[in-house]
GROMACS .gro file of C-alpha atoms in nm:
model
   48
    1UNK     CA    1  -1.356   0.503   0.145
    2UNK     CA    2  -1.238   0.747  -0.051
    3UNK     CA    3  -0.866   0.790  -0.057
    4UNK     CA    4  -0.606   0.921  -0.272
    5UNK     CA    5  -0.232   0.902  -0.360
    6UNK     CA    6   0.028   0.945  -0.094
    7UNK     CA    7  -0.196   0.856   0.232
    8UNK     CA    8  -0.077   0.608   0.433
    9UNK     CA    9  -0.337   0.323   0.539
   10UNK     CA   10  -0.318  -0.085   0.712
   11UNK     CA   11  -0.101  -0.139   0.985
   12UNK     CA   12   0.260  -0.157   0.840
   13UNK     CA   13   0.301   0.242   0.769
   14UNK     CA   14   0.189   0.134   0.393
   15UNK     CA   15   0.200   0.431   0.163
   16UNK     CA   16  -0.032   0.440  -0.123
   17UNK     CA   17   0.146   0.481  -0.500
   18UNK     CA   18  -0.063   0.445  -0.773
   19UNK     CA   19  -0.434   0.421  -0.780
   20UNK     CA   20  -0.589   0.233  -1.080
   21UNK     CA   21  -0.935   0.134  -1.189
   22UNK     CA   22  -0.893  -0.231  -1.065
   23UNK     CA   23  -0.587  -0.183  -0.800
   24UNK     CA   24  -0.413  -0.001  -0.527
   25UNK     CA   25  -0.039  -0.029  -0.560
   26UNK     CA   26   0.104   0.052  -0.209
   27UNK     CA   27   0.507   0.045  -0.024
   28UNK     CA   28   0.510  -0.060   0.327
   29UNK     CA   29   0.745  -0.103   0.565
   30UNK     CA   30   0.899  -0.423   0.739
   31UNK     CA   31   1.109  -0.468   1.012
   32UNK     CA   32   1.403  -0.680   0.973
   33UNK     CA   33   1.716  -0.763   1.217
   34UNK     CA   34   1.898  -0.514   1.067
   35UNK     CA   35   1.632  -0.213   1.023
   36UNK     CA   36   1.335  -0.149   0.797
   37UNK     CA   37   1.266  -0.299   0.432
   38UNK     CA   38   1.028  -0.208   0.187
   39UNK     CA   39   0.768  -0.402   0.031
   40UNK     CA   40   0.517  -0.340  -0.258
   41UNK     CA   41   0.155  -0.477  -0.181
   42UNK     CA   42  -0.046  -0.471  -0.501
   43UNK     CA   43  -0.461  -0.413  -0.330
   44UNK     CA   44  -0.670  -0.581  -0.619
   45UNK     CA   45  -1.043  -0.474  -0.619
   46UNK     CA   46  -1.339  -0.614  -0.771
   47UNK     CA   47  -1.688  -0.464  -0.844
   48UNK     CA   48  -1.995  -0.666  -0.827
   0.00000   0.00000   0.00000
């Protein structure tokens, strides 16, 4: 999959913040009782 910083991925409107050789950092929006909350997720990349 080819992707660049600034693209949206995933089901929680994940915005790609940074791309590094070993991980991708994504900011996702989650529904909370009084609105929305930003959460950061780090997706680790593995090479075999």
